[in-house]
Amino acid sequence: MINPAELTILKKALDTLAEGFADLPDFESNLDTSAMERVLQDVAVRMRDNYPYHHPRYAGQMLKPPHAVARIAYMLALWINPNNHALDGGRASTALEKECIQAIGAMFGLQDPLGHLCGGGTMANLEALWVAGRLHPGKKVVASEQAHYTHGRISEVLALEFAAVPVTHAGRMDLEALEPVLAAGDVGTIVATLGTTGIGAVDPLPEILELARRFDVRVHVDTAYGGYFTLGSKLNSAARAAFDVIAEADSIVIDPHKHGLQPYGCGCILFKDSSVGTLYKHDSPATYFSSAELHLGEISLECSRPGAAAVALWATQQLFPMDVDGDFAHSLDQSLLAARAMWDRVEQSDNFKALMPPELDIVIYAVNGADAATISERASEIFERAASKNLHLALLELPIDMVRHYWPELIANRDTVRVLRSCLMKPEHLAWLDDIWQVLEATVHPLDDA
Ligand SMILES: *Cc1c(COP(=O)(O)O)cnc(C)c1O
């Protein structure tokens, strides 16, 4: 779990950092190190009460460990603790954040987008919908039924009306359902999700953009989870087509803390048209003094923000440039291939039923059985049993109609079906698939005996 080289690298980097402040008079903080050590031992023991997120046997929720370089850069930055609200609070880390934003924009094919990092996808989507609401006051926000649950709530916070658009059996926004909604004339913004959080479905962005132009509606792309897959080379053709036109959307959300190897607290919002920056105008008298250059707080809803998040992301982007033929892109391909390989095994198994094929690296599978209630219970049992064998999965409730599209004989004695879900986000998952599958199959046999 812990590579001691990390601590050596951190110490060397801290020494270099400290040299930059060597001309200050000596100053050392007083630490009661033995008391600290006692407390930290307690913390370590308490923190054992967690699933092993760092290990390939954790194949459940959307959790990917931050890369060591991100962890170390973040820790290093804590000795400065910069605040990326204003240049006064974090000059160096603000410059790094601006470079990160340019690089993420370039990944999507955007030149000079307006954007910044923020606490996460929810905060980033809030900014996107806030801007959308300012530009289309009184008009609705629509997103698919499989869009992230926070879009409805964010709309509530912003006092914007929200409506959910039905999805196809594969979980993508249904264009035939979208068109009449737009034709009603009261929609201001469509949220297109490229990689839904539940099943990883990719909304048909080219067609959504076309409809949006016809009805003069804004398009916001929520690709908090899926965004980095644009670098991959294994996408199916519909997903590829969607990722290829992201730059035509008005705003984009991506979470470096999902697939970008960052610790939590790193979301990102980008706007194609930088003139939306004027909407953020405020006149706090206290904050900006040091420069006429852009302070990121001038284009952000949050005030204080951790500069450390930008430092960590910048370091990661140096080590893993976002190139289509780089190691980072390759590792995303591996995750997607792992999800497809797992789906193939599910399809060949008598114990499980394959549902929609994975579009990204989330695979959904049902336990075999006659009816929706039984297989839902069995999913929970398998989840528990696998956990007791140190294989950690996730559960998801899907609408019965979506499941029955892939499994027409299933008896519908329940409105939803509980299925198993694995986010195979770690590059190691492909190599661990045999092991994961073995444990999974072994959890089923006690069910047959029962
Ligand atoms: C995770 C996610 C969000 C929410 O992001 P947080 O970083 O958890 O706040 C929003 N949309 C999508 C598609 C997501 O996957």
Coordinates of C-alpha atoms and ligand atoms in Angstrom, one line a residue:
M1 CA 0.0 0.0 0.0
I2 CA 2.8 2.4 0.8
N3 CA 6.0 2.9 -1.2
P4 CA 8.6 4.5 1.1
A5 CA 10.2 6.2 -1.9
E6 CA 7.2 8.6 -1.9
L7 CA 8.2 10.0 1.5
T8 CA 11.8 10.5 0.3
I9 CA 10.6 12.3 -2.8
L10 CA 8.3 14.5 -0.6
K11 CA 11.2 15.4 1.8
K12 CA 13.5 16.4 -1.1
A13 CA 10.8 18.5 -2.7
L14 CA 10.1 20.2 0.7
D15 CA 13.8 21.0 1.1
T16 CA 13.8 22.7 -2.3
L17 CA 10.7 24.6 -1.4
A18 CA 12.2 25.8 1.9
E19 CA 15.3 27.1 0.1
G20 CA 13.1 29.6 -1.6
F21 CA 12.3 31.2 1.8
A22 CA 15.8 30.9 3.3
D23 CA 16.3 34.7 3.4
L24 CA 13.6 35.1 6.1
P25 CA 14.7 35.3 9.8
D26 CA 14.6 31.9 11.5
F27 CA 11.2 30.7 12.6
E28 CA 10.1 27.3 13.8
S29 CA 6.7 26.3 15.0
N30 CA 6.5 24.6 18.4
L31 CA 5.2 21.1 18.0
D32 CA 4.4 18.6 20.7
T33 CA 5.5 15.7 18.5
S34 CA 4.7 12.9 21.0
A35 CA 1.2 14.1 21.4
M36 CA 0.9 14.4 17.7
E37 CA 2.2 10.9 17.2
R38 CA -0.4 9.5 19.7
V39 CA -3.2 11.2 17.9
L40 CA -2.1 10.1 14.5
Q41 CA -1.8 6.5 15.6
D42 CA -5.4 6.8 16.7
V43 CA -6.3 8.3 13.3
A44 CA -4.6 5.4 11.5
V45 CA -6.5 2.9 13.5
R46 CA -9.8 4.7 12.8
M47 CA -9.0 4.9 9.1
R48 CA -8.8 1.1 8.8
D49 CA -12.6 1.2 8.8
N50 CA -12.7 1.6 5.0
Y51 CA -13.1 -0.5 1.9
P52 CA -9.7 -1.0 0.3
Y53 CA -10.2 1.6 -2.4
H54 CA -6.6 1.4 -3.5
H55 CA -6.7 -2.3 -4.3
P56 CA -7.8 -3.9 -7.6
R57 CA -10.2 -6.1 -5.6
Y58 CA -12.2 -3.0 -5.0
A59 CA -14.3 -3.1 -8.1
G60 CA -17.4 -1.2 -7.0
Q61 CA -18.2 2.5 -6.8
M62 CA -16.6 5.2 -8.9
L63 CA -13.4 5.5 -6.9
K64 CA -9.9 5.7 -8.4
P65 CA -6.9 6.2 -6.2
P66 CA -5.0 9.5 -6.8
H67 CA -1.6 9.0 -8.4
A68 CA 1.4 9.2 -6.0
V69 CA 2.6 12.3 -7.8
A70 CA -0.7 14.0 -7.1
R71 CA -0.7 13.0 -3.4
I72 CA 2.9 14.2 -3.0
A73 CA 2.3 17.5 -4.9
Y74 CA -0.8 18.1 -2.8
M75 CA 1.1 17.5 0.5
L76 CA 4.0 19.7 -0.7
A77 CA 1.6 22.5 -1.4
L78 CA 0.2 22.3 2.1
W79 CA 3.4 23.8 3.6
I80 CA 2.3 27.0 1.7
N81 CA -1.4 26.4 1.8
P82 CA -2.2 28.7 -1.1
N83 CA -5.7 30.0 -1.7
N84 CA -6.5 30.2 -5.4
H85 CA -9.2 32.8 -4.9
A86 CA -6.8 35.6 -5.5
L87 CA -3.2 36.1 -6.7
D88 CA -2.6 37.6 -3.3
G89 CA -3.3 34.2 -1.8
G90 CA -1.6 31.9 -4.3
R91 CA 0.4 33.4 -7.1
A92 CA 2.3 30.3 -8.1
S93 CA -0.7 27.9 -7.8
T94 CA -3.0 30.3 -9.7
A95 CA -0.5 30.3 -12.6
L96 CA -0.5 26.4 -12.4
E97 CA -4.3 26.3 -12.4
K98 CA -4.5 28.5 -15.5
E99 CA -2.1 26.1 -17.3
C100 CA -4.2 23.1 -16.2
I101 CA -7.3 24.8 -17.6
Q102 CA -5.7 25.5 -20.9
A103 CA -4.6 21.8 -21.1
I104 CA -8.0 20.4 -20.3
G105 CA -9.6 22.8 -22.8
A106 CA -7.1 21.7 -25.4
M107 CA -7.9 18.0 -24.7
F108 CA -11.5 18.9 -25.8
G109 CA -10.4 21.0 -28.7
L110 CA -11.2 24.4 -27.0
Q111 CA -8.9 27.4 -27.5
D112 CA -8.7 29.8 -24.5
P113 CA -11.8 28.7 -22.6
L114 CA -12.9 30.5 -19.5
G115 CA -12.7 28.2 -16.6
H116 CA -11.3 27.1 -13.3
L117 CA -11.1 24.3 -10.8
C118 CA -13.6 23.9 -8.0
G119 CA -14.7 21.5 -5.3
G120 CA -16.1 18.9 -7.7
G121 CA -18.7 18.1 -10.3
T122 CA -21.6 19.3 -8.3
M123 CA -20.1 22.7 -7.8
A124 CA -19.0 22.9 -11.5
N125 CA -22.4 22.0 -12.7
L126 CA -23.9 24.6 -10.4
E127 CA -21.8 27.2 -12.1
A128 CA -22.7 26.0 -15.5
L129 CA -26.4 26.1 -14.7
W130 CA -26.1 29.4 -13.0
V131 CA -24.7 30.9 -16.1
A132 CA -27.3 29.1 -18.2
G133 CA -30.0 30.6 -16.0
R134 CA -28.6 34.1 -16.3
L135 CA -28.6 33.8 -20.1
H136 CA -32.0 32.1 -20.4
P137 CA -33.9 33.5 -17.4
G138 CA -37.2 31.7 -16.6
K139 CA -36.5 28.8 -18.9
K140 CA -36.2 25.2 -18.1
V141 CA -33.2 23.0 -17.6
V142 CA -33.6 19.4 -19.0
A143 CA -31.4 16.4 -18.5
S144 CA -31.9 12.7 -19.0
E145 CA -33.4 10.4 -16.4
Q146 CA -30.0 8.9 -16.0
A147 CA -28.3 12.2 -15.5
H148 CA -26.6 12.9 -12.2
Y149 CA -29.2 13.4 -9.5
T150 CA -27.8 16.8 -8.5
H151 CA -29.0 18.5 -11.7
G152 CA -32.6 18.5 -10.4
R153 CA -31.5 19.8 -7.0
I154 CA -29.1 22.4 -8.5
S155 CA -32.0 23.7 -10.6
E156 CA -34.1 24.0 -7.4
V157 CA -31.3 26.0 -5.7
L158 CA -31.2 28.3 -8.8
A159 CA -35.0 28.5 -8.9
L160 CA -35.0 27.1 -12.4
E161 CA -37.6 24.6 -13.6
F162 CA -36.2 21.2 -14.3
A163 CA -37.5 18.3 -16.4
A164 CA -36.1 14.8 -16.9
V165 CA -36.0 13.4 -20.5
P166 CA -36.6 9.7 -20.9
V167 CA -33.7 7.4 -21.9
T168 CA -33.4 4.5 -24.3
H169 CA -32.8 1.0 -23.0
A170 CA -29.1 1.7 -23.2
G171 CA -29.5 4.6 -20.8
R172 CA -28.9 7.4 -23.4
M173 CA -31.1 10.4 -23.7
D174 CA -34.0 9.5 -26.0
L175 CA -33.9 12.0 -29.0
E176 CA -37.5 11.2 -29.9
A177 CA -38.6 12.2 -26.4
L178 CA -36.3 15.3 -26.4
E179 CA -37.7 16.9 -29.6
P180 CA -41.3 17.5 -28.4
V181 CA -39.9 18.9 -25.1
L182 CA -37.9 21.4 -27.0
A183 CA -40.7 22.2 -29.4
A184 CA -42.8 23.4 -26.4
G185 CA -40.4 26.5 -26.4
D186 CA -39.8 26.8 -22.7
V187 CA -36.4 25.1 -22.5
G188 CA -33.3 27.2 -22.0
T189 CA -30.6 24.5 -21.5
I190 CA -30.1 20.8 -22.3
V191 CA -27.6 18.9 -20.1
A192 CA -26.0 16.2 -22.1
T193 CA -24.2 13.5 -20.0
L194 CA -21.2 11.9 -21.6
G195 CA -20.8 9.0 -19.3
T196 CA -23.7 8.7 -16.9
T197 CA -22.7 8.0 -13.3
G198 CA -24.8 4.8 -13.0
I199 CA -24.1 2.9 -16.2
G200 CA -21.6 5.0 -18.1
A201 CA -24.0 5.7 -21.0
V202 CA -23.0 8.5 -23.5
D203 CA -25.8 10.8 -24.6
P204 CA -25.9 11.4 -28.4
L205 CA -24.3 14.8 -28.4
P206 CA -24.1 15.4 -32.2
E207 CA -27.9 15.1 -32.5
I208 CA -28.5 17.0 -29.3
L209 CA -26.4 19.9 -30.6
E210 CA -28.4 19.9 -33.8
L211 CA -31.7 20.0 -32.0
A212 CA -30.4 22.7 -29.7
R213 CA -29.4 24.9 -32.6
R214 CA -32.8 24.4 -34.2
F215 CA -34.6 25.5 -31.0
D216 CA -32.0 28.1 -29.8
V217 CA -31.2 26.3 -26.6
R218 CA -27.9 26.1 -24.7
V219 CA -26.0 22.8 -24.3
H220 CA -24.1 22.0 -21.2
V221 CA -22.0 18.8 -21.3
D222 CA -21.7 17.0 -18.0
T223 CA -18.7 14.7 -18.5
A224 CA -17.6 14.7 -14.9
Y225 CA -16.9 11.0 -15.0
G226 CA -16.4 10.3 -18.7
G227 CA -14.5 13.3 -20.0
Y228 CA -11.0 11.9 -20.1
F229 CA -12.2 9.1 -22.3
T230 CA -12.0 11.5 -25.2
L231 CA -8.3 10.6 -25.2
G232 CA -9.0 6.9 -25.6
S233 CA -8.8 4.8 -28.8
K234 CA -11.4 2.1 -27.9
L235 CA -14.7 4.0 -27.8
N236 CA -17.6 2.7 -29.8
S237 CA -18.5 4.8 -32.8
A238 CA -21.5 6.6 -31.3
A239 CA -19.5 7.5 -28.1
R240 CA -16.5 8.6 -30.3
A241 CA -18.9 10.9 -32.3
A242 CA -20.2 12.4 -29.1
F243 CA -16.8 13.1 -27.6
D244 CA -15.6 14.6 -30.9
V245 CA -18.1 17.5 -30.7
I246 CA -17.7 18.4 -27.1
A247 CA -16.0 21.7 -28.1
E248 CA -19.3 22.8 -29.7
A249 CA -21.1 22.8 -26.4
D250 CA -21.5 26.0 -24.4
S251 CA -20.0 24.6 -21.2
I252 CA -18.3 21.5 -20.0
V253 CA -17.8 19.9 -16.6
I254 CA -15.1 17.3 -15.9
D255 CA -13.9 15.9 -12.6
P256 CA -10.1 15.4 -12.3
H257 CA -10.9 13.7 -9.0
K258 CA -12.9 11.0 -10.9
H259 CA -10.6 9.7 -13.7
G260 CA -7.9 12.3 -13.6
L261 CA -5.9 10.7 -10.8
Q262 CA -6.6 13.5 -8.3
P263 CA -7.5 13.5 -4.6
Y264 CA -11.1 14.7 -3.9
G265 CA -11.8 18.3 -4.2
C266 CA -11.0 18.7 -7.8
G267 CA -13.7 19.5 -10.3
C268 CA -13.5 21.7 -13.4
I269 CA -15.8 24.0 -15.3
L270 CA -15.1 25.3 -18.8
F271 CA -17.1 27.9 -20.8
K272 CA -16.5 28.1 -24.6
D273 CA -17.5 31.8 -24.7
S274 CA -15.2 33.7 -22.2
S275 CA -17.5 36.7 -22.2
V276 CA -19.7 34.9 -19.6
G277 CA -17.0 36.0 -17.2
T278 CA -18.8 39.4 -16.9
L279 CA -21.7 37.6 -15.2
Y280 CA -19.4 36.9 -12.2
K281 CA -18.7 40.5 -11.6
H282 CA -18.7 41.4 -8.0
D283 CA -17.3 44.3 -5.9
S284 CA -15.9 42.7 -2.8
P285 CA -13.6 45.5 -1.5
A286 CA -11.3 43.1 0.3
T287 CA -9.9 40.7 -2.0
Y288 CA -7.9 41.8 -5.1
F289 CA -5.0 44.2 -4.7
S290 CA -1.9 42.7 -6.1
S291 CA -2.4 42.7 -9.8
A292 CA -4.5 43.7 -12.7
E293 CA -4.1 40.1 -14.0
L294 CA -7.0 37.8 -13.7
H295 CA -7.6 36.5 -10.2
L296 CA -9.5 33.2 -10.5
G297 CA -11.9 34.4 -7.8
E298 CA -13.2 36.9 -10.3
I299 CA -14.7 34.1 -12.4
S300 CA -15.7 31.7 -9.7
L301 CA -18.7 31.3 -7.5
E302 CA -16.7 29.9 -4.6
C303 CA -14.4 32.3 -2.8
S304 CA -11.5 30.4 -1.0
R305 CA -10.3 27.4 -2.9
P306 CA -7.3 25.0 -2.3
G307 CA -4.4 26.0 -4.5
A308 CA -3.0 22.6 -3.5
A309 CA -5.6 21.0 -5.8
A310 CA -4.2 22.9 -8.8
V311 CA -0.6 22.0 -7.8
A312 CA -1.5 18.3 -7.6
L313 CA -3.3 18.4 -11.0
W314 CA -0.5 20.3 -12.7
A315 CA 2.1 17.9 -11.4
T316 CA 0.0 15.0 -12.7
Q317 CA -0.4 16.6 -16.1
Q318 CA 3.4 17.0 -16.3
L319 CA 4.0 13.3 -15.6
F320 CA 1.0 12.2 -17.7
P321 CA 0.4 14.7 -20.5
M322 CA -3.1 14.4 -22.0
D323 CA -2.0 13.0 -25.3
V324 CA -4.0 10.5 -27.3
D325 CA -1.0 8.2 -27.6
G326 CA 0.3 8.7 -24.0
D327 CA 0.4 6.4 -21.0
F328 CA -2.6 8.1 -19.5
A329 CA -4.8 7.5 -22.6
H330 CA -3.5 3.9 -22.7
S331 CA -4.6 3.3 -19.1
L332 CA -8.1 4.6 -19.9
D333 CA -8.2 2.1 -22.8
Q334 CA -7.2 -0.7 -20.4
S335 CA -10.1 0.2 -18.1
L336 CA -12.6 0.2 -20.9
L337 CA -11.2 -3.1 -22.2
A338 CA -11.6 -4.5 -18.6
A339 CA -15.3 -3.6 -18.6
R340 CA -15.8 -5.2 -22.0
A341 CA -14.0 -8.3 -21.0
M342 CA -16.1 -8.6 -17.8
W343 CA -19.3 -8.1 -19.8
D344 CA -18.2 -11.0 -22.1
R345 CA -17.7 -13.3 -19.2
V346 CA -21.1 -12.3 -17.7
E347 CA -22.7 -13.1 -21.1
Q348 CA -21.2 -16.6 -21.1
S349 CA -22.1 -17.3 -17.5
D350 CA -25.2 -19.2 -16.4
N351 CA -25.1 -17.4 -13.1
F352 CA -25.4 -13.9 -14.4
K353 CA -27.2 -12.0 -17.1
A354 CA -25.5 -9.4 -19.3
L355 CA -27.5 -6.2 -19.8
M356 CA -26.3 -3.1 -21.9
P357 CA -22.7 -3.5 -23.1
P358 CA -20.4 -1.0 -21.4
E359 CA -19.7 2.2 -23.3
L360 CA -16.9 3.3 -20.9
D361 CA -15.5 1.4 -17.9
I362 CA -18.7 0.7 -15.9
V363 CA -20.2 -2.8 -16.3
I364 CA -23.7 -3.7 -15.2
Y365 CA -24.8 -7.3 -14.6
A366 CA -27.8 -9.0 -13.1
V367 CA -27.9 -12.2 -11.1
N368 CA -29.8 -15.0 -12.9
G369 CA -33.3 -15.9 -11.6
A370 CA -37.0 -16.0 -12.6
D371 CA -38.3 -12.7 -11.4
A372 CA -37.3 -9.1 -10.6
A373 CA -37.8 -9.5 -6.8
T374 CA -35.7 -12.6 -6.5
I375 CA -32.8 -11.4 -8.6
S376 CA -32.8 -8.1 -6.7
E377 CA -32.4 -10.0 -3.4
R378 CA -29.8 -12.2 -4.9
A379 CA -27.8 -9.1 -6.0
S380 CA -27.6 -7.9 -2.4
E381 CA -26.6 -11.4 -1.2
I382 CA -23.8 -11.6 -3.8
F383 CA -22.7 -8.1 -2.9
E384 CA -22.4 -9.2 0.8
R385 CA -20.7 -12.5 0.1
A386 CA -18.2 -11.0 -2.3
A387 CA -17.3 -8.4 0.3
S388 CA -16.7 -11.1 2.8
K389 CA -14.2 -12.6 0.3
N390 CA -12.5 -9.2 -0.2
L391 CA -14.1 -8.5 -3.5
H392 CA -16.0 -5.2 -3.4
L393 CA -18.8 -4.5 -5.8
A394 CA -21.6 -1.9 -6.0
L395 CA -25.4 -2.1 -6.5
L396 CA -27.6 -0.1 -8.7
E397 CA -31.4 0.0 -9.2
L398 CA -32.5 0.1 -12.8
P399 CA -36.0 0.7 -14.1
I400 CA -37.6 -2.7 -15.0
D401 CA -38.2 -1.8 -18.6
M402 CA -34.6 -1.1 -19.2
V403 CA -33.7 -4.5 -17.8
R404 CA -36.4 -6.4 -19.7
H405 CA -35.2 -5.0 -23.0
Y406 CA -32.2 -7.3 -22.5
W407 CA -34.1 -10.0 -20.7
P408 CA -37.7 -10.2 -21.9
E409 CA -38.5 -13.4 -20.0
L410 CA -37.8 -11.8 -16.6
I411 CA -41.1 -11.6 -14.6
A412 CA -41.8 -8.0 -13.6
N413 CA -43.0 -8.2 -10.0
R414 CA -41.0 -5.0 -9.1
D415 CA -40.7 -1.6 -10.7
T416 CA -37.0 -1.6 -10.5
V417 CA -34.4 -4.3 -10.6
R418 CA -31.3 -4.3 -8.3
V419 CA -28.2 -5.2 -10.3
L420 CA -24.5 -5.4 -9.6
R421 CA -22.2 -2.7 -10.9
S422 CA -18.4 -2.6 -11.2
C423 CA -16.5 0.5 -12.1
L424 CA -13.2 -0.9 -13.4
M425 CA -11.4 2.4 -13.2
K426 CA -8.0 1.1 -12.3
P427 CA -5.5 0.3 -15.0
E428 CA -4.7 -2.9 -13.1
H429 CA -8.3 -4.2 -13.4
L430 CA -7.7 -5.8 -16.7
A431 CA -4.9 -7.9 -15.4
W432 CA -7.0 -8.8 -12.3
L433 CA -10.0 -9.9 -14.2
D434 CA -9.4 -13.6 -13.8
D435 CA -9.1 -13.2 -10.1
I436 CA -12.1 -11.0 -9.8
W437 CA -14.2 -13.3 -11.9
Q438 CA -13.2 -16.4 -9.9
V439 CA -14.2 -14.9 -6.6
L440 CA -17.5 -13.6 -8.2
E441 CA -18.5 -17.0 -9.6
A442 CA -17.6 -18.7 -6.3
T443 CA -20.1 -16.4 -4.5
V444 CA -23.0 -17.8 -6.5
H445 CA -22.8 -21.5 -5.6
P446 CA -24.2 -21.2 -2.1
L447 CA -27.3 -19.6 -3.8
D448 CA -27.9 -22.8 -5.8
D449 CA -27.8 -24.9 -2.6
A450 CA -30.3 -22.7 -0.8
Ligands
LIG1 C1 -19.8 12.4 -10.1 C2 -20.6 13.1 -11.1 C3 -21.2 14.3 -10.7 C4 -21.0 14.9 -9.3 O1 -19.7 15.3 -9.1 P1 -19.1 15.4 -7.7 O2 -17.6 15.6 -8.0 O3 -19.4 14.1 -7.0 O4 -19.7 16.5 -7.0 C5 -22.0 15.0 -11.6 N1 -22.2 14.5 -12.8 C6 -21.7 13.3 -13.2 C7 -21.9 12.7 -14.6 C8 -20.9 12.6 -12.3 O5 -20.4 11.4 -12.7

